Amino acid sequence: EAQVTQNPRYLITVTGKKLTVTCSQNMNHEYMSWYRQDPGLGLRQIYYSMNVEVTDKGDVPEGYKVSRKEKRNFPLILESPSPNQTSLYFCASSLVRQVTDTQYFGPGTRLTVL
Amino acid sequence: SQQGEEDPQALSIQEGENATMNCSYKTSINNLQWYRQNSGRGLVHLILIRSNEREKHSGRLRVTLDTSKKSSSLLITASRAADTASYFCATDAVRIQGAQKLVFGQGTRLTINP
């Protein structure tokens, strides 16, 4: 089944404790991205990647890092999480030639930073 | 600034009735998409309409696009309880650096009452 998976689905952590949210897709998509969703602010893109070893900042990249060592995986790293990073996070993928076409979303990771 | 904005923010109707949601955007687009999000879950792509199309159907969904008014509408006919969800429009936009991106509106929360 074609899908985007994220882990963990729920995470509660404390300020400053490094964490990684994994994202994997099995559709051979070149383009992958991370969004955060906050009430009243909608979905905002954090980082995106057009292909292996190619990553770029989205609209709200501060406090986040990403890597793209393999085509299928695109982990989101929070080196020193802060409470303002409490949010619902989504990974998404698509074909690179259709970056603004259909996006396939993961199930989401609900992160709480205390 | 927001590219796509949905209206109304919330809509509550009886099962069997039709639901109409609207999306307005500011700059010219190549395509416009509609996504559905069940509570706390990932977004699911519903339909994409290109700028040279005026209307598109998919099952009980009907999407219209009026590029002169920079607006789109999503009509769900014969609504069901399972249609209860948030609905988002997404439009393509161009970053300052020239790369393309998708911009999501803040969504319409649709509730279908049995």
mmCIF file of C-alpha atoms in Angstrom:
data_model
loop_
_atom_site.group_PDB
_atom_site.id
_atom_site.type_symbol
_atom_site.label_atom_id
_atom_site.label_comp_id
_atom_site.label_asym_id
_atom_site.label_seq_id
_atom_site.Cartn_x
_atom_site.Cartn_y
_atom_site.Cartn_z
ATOM 1 C CA GLU A 1 0.000 0.000 0.000
ATOM 2 C CA ALA A 2 1.305 3.426 -0.989
ATOM 3 C CA GLN A 3 1.799 5.447 2.151
ATOM 4 C CA VAL A 4 3.749 7.932 4.215
ATOM 5 C CA THR A 5 4.556 6.787 7.735
ATOM 6 C CA GLN A 6 5.647 8.859 10.700
ATOM 7 C CA ASN A 7 6.978 7.886 14.086
ATOM 8 C CA PRO A 8 6.253 8.452 16.824
ATOM 9 C CA ARG A 9 2.589 9.431 16.548
ATOM 10 C CA TYR A 10 2.593 11.063 19.972
ATOM 11 C CA LEU A 11 5.498 12.478 21.930
ATOM 12 C CA ILE A 12 5.757 14.397 25.173
ATOM 13 C CA THR A 13 9.191 15.729 25.985
ATOM 14 C CA VAL A 14 10.923 18.437 27.990
ATOM 15 C CA THR A 15 12.622 21.611 26.887
ATOM 16 C CA GLY A 16 16.103 21.056 25.489
ATOM 17 C CA LYS A 17 15.961 17.300 25.013
ATOM 18 C CA LYS A 18 16.882 16.489 21.427
ATOM 19 C CA LEU A 19 14.359 14.482 19.464
ATOM 20 C CA THR A 20 13.861 13.073 15.992
ATOM 21 C CA VAL A 21 10.580 12.416 14.195
ATOM 22 C CA THR A 22 10.986 9.934 11.392
ATOM 23 C CA CYS A 23 9.192 10.015 8.049
ATOM 24 C CA SER A 24 9.268 7.361 5.377
ATOM 25 C CA GLN A 25 7.459 6.953 2.047
ATOM 26 C CA ASN A 26 7.256 3.943 -0.250
ATOM 27 C CA MET A 27 6.148 5.696 -3.446
ATOM 28 C CA ASN A 28 9.612 6.595 -4.782
ATOM 29 C CA HIS A 29 8.737 10.281 -4.504
ATOM 30 C CA GLU A 30 11.538 12.756 -4.932
ATOM 31 C CA TYR A 31 9.853 15.611 -3.077
ATOM 32 C CA MET A 32 9.288 15.453 0.675
ATOM 33 C CA SER A 33 8.388 18.135 3.169
ATOM 34 C CA TRP A 34 7.467 18.813 6.767
ATOM 35 C CA TYR A 35 4.574 20.949 7.946
ATOM 36 C CA ARG A 36 3.365 22.037 11.329
ATOM 37 C CA GLN A 37 -0.286 22.701 12.026
ATOM 38 C CA ASP A 38 -1.363 25.134 14.708
ATOM 39 C CA PRO A 39 -4.841 26.457 15.554
ATOM 40 C CA GLY A 40 -5.494 29.723 13.771
ATOM 41 C CA LEU A 41 -2.298 29.462 11.735
ATOM 42 C CA GLY A 42 -3.104 26.559 9.446
ATOM 43 C CA LEU A 43 -0.393 24.427 7.872
ATOM 44 C CA ARG A 44 3.018 25.980 7.528
ATOM 45 C CA GLN A 45 5.925 24.371 5.743
ATOM 46 C CA ILE A 46 9.071 23.870 7.824
ATOM 47 C CA TYR A 47 11.549 22.300 5.402
ATOM 48 C CA TYR A 48 11.396 20.544 2.078
ATOM 49 C CA SER A 49 13.638 18.356 -0.036
ATOM 50 C CA MET A 50 13.631 18.024 -3.803
ATOM 51 C CA ASN A 51 15.794 14.913 -3.770
ATOM 52 C CA VAL A 52 18.534 13.071 -1.895
ATOM 53 C CA GLU A 53 20.992 15.483 -0.260
ATOM 54 C CA VAL A 54 18.939 18.505 -1.390
ATOM 55 C CA THR A 55 17.058 20.320 1.358
ATOM 56 C CA ASP A 56 15.714 23.859 1.667
ATOM 57 C CA LYS A 57 14.049 26.033 4.261
ATOM 58 C CA GLY A 58 10.319 26.464 4.160
ATOM 59 C CA ASP A 59 8.376 29.216 5.858
ATOM 60 C CA VAL A 60 9.131 28.400 9.505
ATOM 61 C CA PRO A 61 12.509 26.595 9.660
ATOM 62 C CA GLU A 62 13.862 28.095 12.906
ATOM 63 C CA GLY A 63 14.601 25.472 15.538
ATOM 64 C CA TYR A 64 14.440 22.542 13.126
ATOM 65 C CA LYS A 65 16.867 20.488 11.085
ATOM 66 C CA VAL A 66 16.316 17.856 8.429
ATOM 67 C CA SER A 67 18.386 15.413 6.452
ATOM 68 C CA ARG A 68 17.797 13.447 3.270
ATOM 69 C CA LYS A 69 20.360 10.675 2.993
ATOM 70 C CA GLU A 70 17.973 8.247 1.333
ATOM 71 C CA LYS A 71 15.125 8.902 -1.039
ATOM 72 C CA ARG A 72 12.502 7.288 1.158
ATOM 73 C CA ASN A 73 13.391 8.896 4.499
ATOM 74 C CA PHE A 74 13.188 12.497 5.657
ATOM 75 C CA PRO A 75 13.627 12.845 9.436
ATOM 76 C CA LEU A 76 12.814 16.043 11.305
ATOM 77 C CA ILE A 77 15.244 16.906 14.078
ATOM 78 C CA LEU A 78 14.634 19.246 16.980
ATOM 79 C CA GLU A 79 18.065 19.829 18.556
ATOM 80 C CA SER A 80 16.754 21.781 21.545
ATOM 81 C CA PRO A 81 12.951 21.733 21.623
ATOM 82 C CA SER A 82 11.084 24.611 23.186
ATOM 83 C CA PRO A 83 7.431 24.913 24.252
ATOM 84 C CA ASN A 84 6.603 26.994 21.152
ATOM 85 C CA GLN A 85 7.338 23.903 19.087
ATOM 86 C CA THR A 86 4.385 22.123 20.614
ATOM 87 C CA SER A 87 2.325 21.348 17.544
ATOM 88 C CA LEU A 88 0.942 18.736 15.181
ATOM 89 C CA TYR A 89 3.542 17.788 12.581
ATOM 90 C CA PHE A 90 2.944 16.279 9.164
ATOM 91 C CA CYS A 91 5.302 14.807 6.644
ATOM 92 C CA ALA A 92 4.233 14.862 2.996
ATOM 93 C CA SER A 93 5.610 13.635 -0.307
ATOM 94 C CA SER A 94 4.983 14.046 -4.012
ATOM 95 C CA LEU A 95 6.651 13.597 -7.370
ATOM 96 C CA VAL A 96 9.180 16.389 -7.904
ATOM 97 C CA ARG A 97 7.835 17.270 -11.302
ATOM 98 C CA GLN A 98 4.514 17.896 -9.568
ATOM 99 C CA VAL A 99 5.687 19.710 -6.474
ATOM 100 C CA THR A 100 2.482 21.700 -6.320
ATOM 101 C CA ASP A 101 0.245 18.808 -7.324
ATOM 102 C CA THR A 102 -1.116 16.056 -5.137
ATOM 103 C CA GLN A 103 0.599 15.767 -1.784
ATOM 104 C CA TYR A 104 0.494 12.524 0.180
ATOM 105 C CA PHE A 105 0.451 13.153 3.918
ATOM 106 C CA GLY A 106 1.518 11.026 6.822
ATOM 107 C CA PRO A 107 -0.801 10.464 9.807
ATOM 108 C CA GLY A 108 0.785 13.187 11.913
ATOM 109 C CA THR A 109 2.908 13.432 15.061
ATOM 110 C CA ARG A 110 1.497 15.302 18.004
ATOM 111 C CA LEU A 111 4.410 16.830 19.922
ATOM 112 C CA THR A 112 4.162 18.428 23.346
ATOM 113 C CA VAL A 113 7.211 20.197 24.760
ATOM 114 C CA LEU A 114 6.994 20.940 28.482
ATOM 115 C CA SER B 1 -0.105 36.851 3.702
ATOM 116 C CA GLN B 2 -2.625 34.069 3.224
ATOM 117 C CA GLN B 3 -2.954 32.814 -0.334
ATOM 118 C CA GLY B 4 -6.037 30.671 0.164
ATOM 119 C CA GLU B 5 -8.755 31.466 2.663
ATOM 120 C CA GLU B 6 -11.815 29.312 3.229
ATOM 121 C CA ASP B 7 -15.296 30.477 4.035
ATOM 122 C CA PRO B 8 -17.150 29.731 6.216
ATOM 123 C CA GLN B 9 -14.810 28.757 9.032
ATOM 124 C CA ALA B 10 -17.424 26.314 10.321
ATOM 125 C CA LEU B 11 -20.508 24.752 8.786
ATOM 126 C CA SER B 12 -23.081 22.485 10.398
ATOM 127 C CA ILE B 13 -25.800 20.789 8.322
ATOM 128 C CA GLN B 14 -28.159 17.839 8.464
ATOM 129 C CA GLU B 15 -27.280 14.531 6.888
ATOM 130 C CA GLY B 16 -28.501 14.400 3.314
ATOM 131 C CA GLU B 17 -28.155 18.127 2.715
ATOM 132 C CA ASN B 18 -25.552 19.640 0.422
ATOM 133 C CA ALA B 19 -22.511 21.419 1.832
ATOM 134 C CA THR B 20 -20.761 24.269 0.057
ATOM 135 C CA MET B 21 -17.398 25.687 1.042
ATOM 136 C CA ASN B 22 -15.568 28.540 -0.626
ATOM 137 C CA CYS B 23 -11.933 29.420 -1.076
ATOM 138 C CA SER B 24 -10.521 32.755 -2.158
ATOM 139 C CA TYR B 25 -6.933 33.458 -3.110
ATOM 140 C CA LYS B 26 -4.870 36.499 -3.918
ATOM 141 C CA THR B 27 -2.406 35.817 -6.718
ATOM 142 C CA SER B 28 -2.646 33.923 -9.995
ATOM 143 C CA ILE B 29 -2.401 30.153 -9.756
ATOM 144 C CA ASN B 30 -1.653 27.110 -11.897
ATOM 145 C CA ASN B 31 -3.923 24.840 -9.905
ATOM 146 C CA LEU B 32 -6.053 24.637 -6.801
ATOM 147 C CA GLN B 33 -6.575 21.577 -4.655
ATOM 148 C CA TRP B 34 -8.972 20.520 -1.938
ATOM 149 C CA TYR B 35 -7.975 18.281 0.960
ATOM 150 C CA ARG B 36 -9.945 16.690 3.785
ATOM 151 C CA GLN B 37 -8.654 16.190 7.313
ATOM 152 C CA ASN B 38 -10.418 14.041 9.853
ATOM 153 C CA SER B 39 -9.803 15.179 13.401
ATOM 154 C CA GLY B 40 -6.111 14.910 14.262
ATOM 155 C CA ARG B 41 -5.329 12.873 11.162
ATOM 156 C CA GLY B 42 -3.307 13.547 8.024
ATOM 157 C CA LEU B 43 -4.710 15.446 5.080
ATOM 158 C CA VAL B 44 -6.189 13.444 2.235
ATOM 159 C CA HIS B 45 -6.208 14.787 -1.298
ATOM 160 C CA LEU B 46 -9.710 15.122 -2.734
ATOM 161 C CA ILE B 47 -9.498 16.879 -6.057
ATOM 162 C CA LEU B 48 -7.249 19.130 -8.129
ATOM 163 C CA ILE B 49 -8.507 21.676 -10.627
ATOM 164 C CA ARG B 50 -6.199 23.443 -13.022
ATOM 165 C CA SER B 51 -6.414 27.110 -13.910
ATOM 166 C CA ASN B 52 -7.795 26.358 -17.373
ATOM 167 C CA GLU B 53 -10.641 24.266 -15.949
ATOM 168 C CA ARG B 54 -13.902 25.675 -14.645
ATOM 169 C CA GLU B 55 -15.530 22.662 -13.055
ATOM 170 C CA LYS B 56 -14.560 19.193 -11.971
ATOM 171 C CA HIS B 57 -16.456 16.283 -10.449
ATOM 172 C CA SER B 58 -15.420 13.329 -8.349
ATOM 173 C CA GLY B 59 -18.211 11.191 -6.967
ATOM 174 C CA ARG B 60 -20.300 13.422 -4.696
ATOM 175 C CA LEU B 61 -17.774 16.242 -4.951
ATOM 176 C CA ARG B 62 -18.045 19.140 -7.344
ATOM 177 C CA VAL B 63 -15.380 21.817 -7.535
ATOM 178 C CA THR B 64 -15.640 25.052 -9.463
ATOM 179 C CA LEU B 65 -12.934 27.570 -10.188
ATOM 180 C CA ASP B 66 -13.432 31.193 -11.188
ATOM 181 C CA THR B 67 -10.031 32.676 -11.953
ATOM 182 C CA SER B 68 -11.511 36.104 -12.663
ATOM 183 C CA LYS B 69 -12.822 36.247 -9.093
ATOM 184 C CA LYS B 70 -9.894 34.286 -7.696
ATOM 185 C CA SER B 71 -12.242 31.890 -5.975
ATOM 186 C CA SER B 72 -13.200 28.241 -5.840
ATOM 187 C CA SER B 73 -16.044 26.312 -4.274
ATOM 188 C CA LEU B 74 -16.338 22.737 -3.077
ATOM 189 C CA LEU B 75 -19.801 21.211 -3.080
ATOM 190 C CA ILE B 76 -20.492 17.944 -1.296
ATOM 191 C CA THR B 77 -23.859 16.555 -2.298
ATOM 192 C CA ALA B 78 -26.058 14.264 -0.208
ATOM 193 C CA SER B 79 -23.811 14.641 2.828
ATOM 194 C CA ARG B 80 -23.116 11.741 5.190
ATOM 195 C CA ALA B 81 -21.946 11.590 8.773
ATOM 196 C CA ALA B 82 -18.578 10.339 7.479
ATOM 197 C CA ASP B 83 -18.099 13.665 5.666
ATOM 198 C CA THR B 84 -17.591 15.358 9.035
ATOM 199 C CA ALA B 85 -14.067 16.757 8.768
ATOM 200 C CA SER B 86 -12.097 19.906 8.045
ATOM 201 C CA TYR B 87 -11.668 20.866 4.405
ATOM 202 C CA PHE B 88 -8.705 22.842 3.132
ATOM 203 C CA CYS B 89 -7.954 24.478 -0.158
ATOM 204 C CA ALA B 90 -4.353 24.700 -1.317
ATOM 205 C CA THR B 91 -2.920 26.858 -4.057
ATOM 206 C CA ASP B 92 0.456 26.937 -5.681
ATOM 207 C CA ALA B 93 2.677 29.908 -5.074
ATOM 208 C CA VAL B 94 6.246 30.910 -5.794
ATOM 209 C CA ARG B 95 8.849 31.568 -3.136
ATOM 210 C CA ILE B 96 11.049 34.634 -3.265
ATOM 211 C CA GLN B 97 13.886 32.353 -4.413
ATOM 212 C CA GLY B 98 11.738 31.098 -7.255
ATOM 213 C CA ALA B 99 10.907 27.634 -5.951
ATOM 214 C CA GLN B 100 7.292 26.517 -5.992
ATOM 215 C CA LYS B 101 5.308 25.731 -2.899
ATOM 216 C CA LEU B 102 1.790 24.918 -1.780
ATOM 217 C CA VAL B 103 -0.068 27.307 0.474
ATOM 218 C CA PHE B 104 -2.952 25.976 2.555
ATOM 219 C CA GLY B 105 -5.906 27.918 3.854
ATOM 220 C CA GLN B 106 -7.059 27.588 7.451
ATOM 221 C CA GLY B 107 -9.917 25.291 6.558
ATOM 222 C CA THR B 108 -13.667 24.923 6.941
ATOM 223 C CA ARG B 109 -14.816 22.676 9.735
ATOM 224 C CA LEU B 110 -17.825 20.715 8.465
ATOM 225 C CA THR B 111 -20.155 18.885 10.841
ATOM 226 C CA ILE B 112 -22.865 16.586 9.512
ATOM 227 C CA ASN B 113 -25.648 16.015 12.024
ATOM 228 C CA PRO B 114 -27.549 12.709 11.868
#
